[in-house]
PDB file of C-alpha atoms in Angstrom:
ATOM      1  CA  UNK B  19       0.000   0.000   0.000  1.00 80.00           C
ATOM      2  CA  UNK B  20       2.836   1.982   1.137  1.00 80.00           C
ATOM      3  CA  UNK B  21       4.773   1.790  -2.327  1.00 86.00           C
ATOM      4  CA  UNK B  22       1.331   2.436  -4.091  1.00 84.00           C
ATOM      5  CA  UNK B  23       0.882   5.278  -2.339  1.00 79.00           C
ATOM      6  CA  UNK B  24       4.384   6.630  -3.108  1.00 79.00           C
ATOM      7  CA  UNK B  25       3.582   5.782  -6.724  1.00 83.00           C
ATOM      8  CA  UNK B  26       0.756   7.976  -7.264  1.00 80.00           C
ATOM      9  CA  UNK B  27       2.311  10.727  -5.364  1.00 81.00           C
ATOM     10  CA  UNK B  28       5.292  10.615  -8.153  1.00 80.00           C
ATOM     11  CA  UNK B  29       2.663  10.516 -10.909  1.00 88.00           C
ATOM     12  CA  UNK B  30       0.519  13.057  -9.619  1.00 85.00           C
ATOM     13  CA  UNK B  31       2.013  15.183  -7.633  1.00 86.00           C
ATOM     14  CA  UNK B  32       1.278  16.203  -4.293  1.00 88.00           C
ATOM     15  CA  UNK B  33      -0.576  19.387  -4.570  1.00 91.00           C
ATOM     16  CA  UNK B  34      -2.823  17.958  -6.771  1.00 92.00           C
ATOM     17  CA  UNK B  35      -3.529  14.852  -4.534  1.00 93.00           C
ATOM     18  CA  UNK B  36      -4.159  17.414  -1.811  1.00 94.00           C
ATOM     19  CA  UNK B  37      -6.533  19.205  -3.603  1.00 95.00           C
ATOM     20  CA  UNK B  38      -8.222  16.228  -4.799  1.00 96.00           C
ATOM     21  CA  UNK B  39      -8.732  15.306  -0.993  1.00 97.00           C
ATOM     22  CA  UNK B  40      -9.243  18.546  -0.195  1.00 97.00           C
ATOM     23  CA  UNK B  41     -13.126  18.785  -2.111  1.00 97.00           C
ATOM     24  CA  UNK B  42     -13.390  15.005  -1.056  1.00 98.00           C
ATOM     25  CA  UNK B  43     -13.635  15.917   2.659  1.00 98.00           C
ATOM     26  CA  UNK B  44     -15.453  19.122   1.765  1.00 97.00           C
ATOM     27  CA  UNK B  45     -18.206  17.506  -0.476  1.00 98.00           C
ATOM     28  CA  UNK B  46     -18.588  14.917   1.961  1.00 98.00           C
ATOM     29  CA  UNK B  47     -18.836  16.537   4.826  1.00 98.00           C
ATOM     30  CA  UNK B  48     -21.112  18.778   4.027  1.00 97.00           C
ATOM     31  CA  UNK B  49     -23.373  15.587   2.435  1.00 98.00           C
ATOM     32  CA  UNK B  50     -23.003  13.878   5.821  1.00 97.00           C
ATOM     33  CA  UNK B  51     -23.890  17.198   7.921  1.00 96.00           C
ATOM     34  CA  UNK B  52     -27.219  17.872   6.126  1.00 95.00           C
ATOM     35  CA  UNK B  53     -27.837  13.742   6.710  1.00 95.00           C
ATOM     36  CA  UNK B  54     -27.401  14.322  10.131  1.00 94.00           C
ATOM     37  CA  UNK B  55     -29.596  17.512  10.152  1.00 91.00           C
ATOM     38  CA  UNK B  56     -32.292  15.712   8.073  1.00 89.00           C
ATOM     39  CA  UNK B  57     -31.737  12.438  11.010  1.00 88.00           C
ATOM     40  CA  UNK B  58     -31.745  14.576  13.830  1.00 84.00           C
ATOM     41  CA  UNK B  59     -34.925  16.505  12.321  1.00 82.00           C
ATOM     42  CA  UNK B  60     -36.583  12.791  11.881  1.00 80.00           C
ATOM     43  CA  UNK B  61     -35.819  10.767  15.007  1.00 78.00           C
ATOM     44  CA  UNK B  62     -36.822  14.447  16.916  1.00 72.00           C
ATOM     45  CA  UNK B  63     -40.135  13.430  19.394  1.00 70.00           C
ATOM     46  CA  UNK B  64     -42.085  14.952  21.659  1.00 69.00           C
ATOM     47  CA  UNK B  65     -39.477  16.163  24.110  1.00 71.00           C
ATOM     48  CA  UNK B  66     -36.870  18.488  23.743  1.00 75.00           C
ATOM     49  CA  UNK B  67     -36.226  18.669  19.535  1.00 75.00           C
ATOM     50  CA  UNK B  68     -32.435  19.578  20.021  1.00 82.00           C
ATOM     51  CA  UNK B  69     -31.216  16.719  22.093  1.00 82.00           C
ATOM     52  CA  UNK B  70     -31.224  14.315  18.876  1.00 82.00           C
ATOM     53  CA  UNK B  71     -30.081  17.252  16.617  1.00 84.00           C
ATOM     54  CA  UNK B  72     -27.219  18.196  19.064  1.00 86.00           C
ATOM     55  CA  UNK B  73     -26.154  14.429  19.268  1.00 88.00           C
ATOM     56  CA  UNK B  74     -25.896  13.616  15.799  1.00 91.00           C
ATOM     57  CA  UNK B  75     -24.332  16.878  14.399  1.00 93.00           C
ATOM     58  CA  UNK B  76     -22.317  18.019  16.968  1.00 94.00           C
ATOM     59  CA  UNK B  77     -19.800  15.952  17.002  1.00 94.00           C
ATOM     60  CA  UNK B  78     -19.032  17.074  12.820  1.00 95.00           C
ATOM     61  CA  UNK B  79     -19.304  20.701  14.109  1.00 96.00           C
ATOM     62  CA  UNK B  80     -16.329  20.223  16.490  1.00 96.00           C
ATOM     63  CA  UNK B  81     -14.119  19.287  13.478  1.00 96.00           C
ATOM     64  CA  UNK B  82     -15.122  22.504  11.207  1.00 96.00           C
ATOM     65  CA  UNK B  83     -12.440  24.823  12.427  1.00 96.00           C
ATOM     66  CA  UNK B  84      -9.678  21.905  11.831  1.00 95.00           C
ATOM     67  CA  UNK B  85     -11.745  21.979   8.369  1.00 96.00           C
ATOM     68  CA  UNK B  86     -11.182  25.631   7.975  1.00 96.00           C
ATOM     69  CA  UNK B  87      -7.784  26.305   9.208  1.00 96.00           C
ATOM     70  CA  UNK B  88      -6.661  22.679   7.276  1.00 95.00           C
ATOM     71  CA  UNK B  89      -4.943  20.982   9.704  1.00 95.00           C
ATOM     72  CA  UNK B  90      -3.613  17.681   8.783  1.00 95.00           C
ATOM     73  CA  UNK B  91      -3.880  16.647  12.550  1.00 96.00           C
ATOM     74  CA  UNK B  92      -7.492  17.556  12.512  1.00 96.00           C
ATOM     75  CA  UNK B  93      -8.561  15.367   9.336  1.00 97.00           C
ATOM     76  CA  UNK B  94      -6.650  12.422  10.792  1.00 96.00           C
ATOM     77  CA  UNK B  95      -9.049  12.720  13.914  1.00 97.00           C
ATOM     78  CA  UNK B  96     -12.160  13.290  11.726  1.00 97.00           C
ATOM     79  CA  UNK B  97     -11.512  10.531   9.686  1.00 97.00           C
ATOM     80  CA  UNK B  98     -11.740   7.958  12.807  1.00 96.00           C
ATOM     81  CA  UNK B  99     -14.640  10.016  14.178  1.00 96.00           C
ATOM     82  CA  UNK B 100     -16.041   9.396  10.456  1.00 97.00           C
ATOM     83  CA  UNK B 101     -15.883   5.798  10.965  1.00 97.00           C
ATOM     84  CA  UNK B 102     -18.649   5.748  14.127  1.00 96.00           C
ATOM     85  CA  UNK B 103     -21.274   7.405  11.554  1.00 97.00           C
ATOM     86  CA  UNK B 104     -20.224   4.260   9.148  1.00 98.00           C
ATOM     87  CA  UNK B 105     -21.061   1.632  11.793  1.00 97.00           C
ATOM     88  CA  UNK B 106     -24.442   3.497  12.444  1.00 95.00           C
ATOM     89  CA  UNK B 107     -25.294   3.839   8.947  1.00 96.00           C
ATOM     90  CA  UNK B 108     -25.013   0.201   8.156  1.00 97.00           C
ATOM     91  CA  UNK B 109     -26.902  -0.255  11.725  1.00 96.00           C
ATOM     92  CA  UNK B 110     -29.548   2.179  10.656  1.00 94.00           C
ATOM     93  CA  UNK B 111     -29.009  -0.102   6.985  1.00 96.00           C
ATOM     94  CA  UNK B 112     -30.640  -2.905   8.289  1.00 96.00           C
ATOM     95  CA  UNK B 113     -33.862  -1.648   9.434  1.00 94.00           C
ATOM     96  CA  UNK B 114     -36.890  -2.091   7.652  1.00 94.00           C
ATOM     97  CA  UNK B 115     -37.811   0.810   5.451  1.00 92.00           C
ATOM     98  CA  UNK B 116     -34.066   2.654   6.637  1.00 90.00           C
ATOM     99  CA  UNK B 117     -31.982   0.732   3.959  1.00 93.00           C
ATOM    100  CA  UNK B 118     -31.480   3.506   1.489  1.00 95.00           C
ATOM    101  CA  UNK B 119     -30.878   6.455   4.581  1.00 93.00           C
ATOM    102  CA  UNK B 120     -28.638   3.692   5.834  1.00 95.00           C
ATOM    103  CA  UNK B 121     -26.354   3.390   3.287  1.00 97.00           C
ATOM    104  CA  UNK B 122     -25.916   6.332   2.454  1.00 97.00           C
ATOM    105  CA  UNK B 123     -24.581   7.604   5.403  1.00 97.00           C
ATOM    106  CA  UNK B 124     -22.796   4.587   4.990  1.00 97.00           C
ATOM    107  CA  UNK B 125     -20.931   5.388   2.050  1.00 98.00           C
ATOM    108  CA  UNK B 126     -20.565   9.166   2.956  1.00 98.00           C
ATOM    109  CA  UNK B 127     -18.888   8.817   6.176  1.00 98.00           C
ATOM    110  CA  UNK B 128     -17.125   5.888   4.174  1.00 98.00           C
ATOM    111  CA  UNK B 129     -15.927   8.992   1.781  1.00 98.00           C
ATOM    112  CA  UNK B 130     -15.251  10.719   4.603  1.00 98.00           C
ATOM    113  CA  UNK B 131     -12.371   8.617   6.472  1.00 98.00           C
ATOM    114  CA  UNK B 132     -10.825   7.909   2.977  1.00 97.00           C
ATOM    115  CA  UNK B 133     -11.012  12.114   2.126  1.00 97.00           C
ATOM    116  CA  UNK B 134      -9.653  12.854   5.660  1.00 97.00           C
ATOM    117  CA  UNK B 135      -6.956   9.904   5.844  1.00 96.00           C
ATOM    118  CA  UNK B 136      -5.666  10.934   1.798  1.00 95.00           C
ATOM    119  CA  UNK B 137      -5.212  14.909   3.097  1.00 96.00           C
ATOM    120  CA  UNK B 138      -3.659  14.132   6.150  1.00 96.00           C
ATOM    121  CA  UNK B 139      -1.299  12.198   4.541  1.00 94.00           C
ATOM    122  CA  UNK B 140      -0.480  14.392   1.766  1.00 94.00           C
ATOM    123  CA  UNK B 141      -0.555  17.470   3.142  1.00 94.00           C
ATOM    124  CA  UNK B 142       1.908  16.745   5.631  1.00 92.00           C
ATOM    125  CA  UNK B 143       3.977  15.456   3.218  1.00 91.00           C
ATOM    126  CA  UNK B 144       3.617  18.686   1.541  1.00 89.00           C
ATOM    127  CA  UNK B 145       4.425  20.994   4.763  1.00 88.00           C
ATOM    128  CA  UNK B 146       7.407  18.569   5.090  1.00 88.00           C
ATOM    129  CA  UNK B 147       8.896  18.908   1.869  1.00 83.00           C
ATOM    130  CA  UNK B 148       7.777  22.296   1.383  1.00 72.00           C
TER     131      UNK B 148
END
């Protein structure tokens, strides 16, 4: 994986890879925030509204100024955060009438860790050599 990795960098270049990356962690993201919105909206009953809203989006929030100020440190952490909204979208996956919700936050947060875990790598790489 390692030489693979190496590989591509050679062929296309670091800042390119970064960028690349770079709109994968954006464009998911901001796919797996309005999910999490929309989820927090649904599961939402007769008591307090906020508490489900809070509890699914919050955590995502927490990561936006790493987001912002593009800290390679930062992506690396959202990436494993982004793998606890994989396990509950194939959770949510296997409920009846859920499967299509399910997977895609699923395959978003999936997105996600592989977005985060591709810009961490590279743009350290990038502050190192550059």
């Amino acid at each position: 994986m390692r030489q693979w990795l190496e590989g591509l960098e050679a062929r296309k270049g670091l800042d390119h890879l970064t960028d690349a990356s770079r709109r994968l962690v954006l464009g998911s993201y901001g796919v797996l925030l309005a999910l999490m919105l929309y989820r927090g909206v649904l599961v939402s009953t007769d008591g307090n509204p906020l508490v489900p809203l809070v509890a699914f989006v919050l955590p995502l929030v927490l990561f936006l100024p790493s987001i912002i100020a593009r800290r390679p440190r930062g992506h690396a952490w959202l990436s494993f955060v982004s793998l606890l909204y994989f396990t509950q979208g194939v959770m949510v996956a296997t409920l009846p009438g859920q499967g299509l919700r399910g997977t895609a936050e699923a395959l978003v947060s999936l997105a996600l860790f592989v977005g985060c875990m591709g810009y961490a790598r590279f743009r350290s790489r990038q502050q190192r050599a550059g």
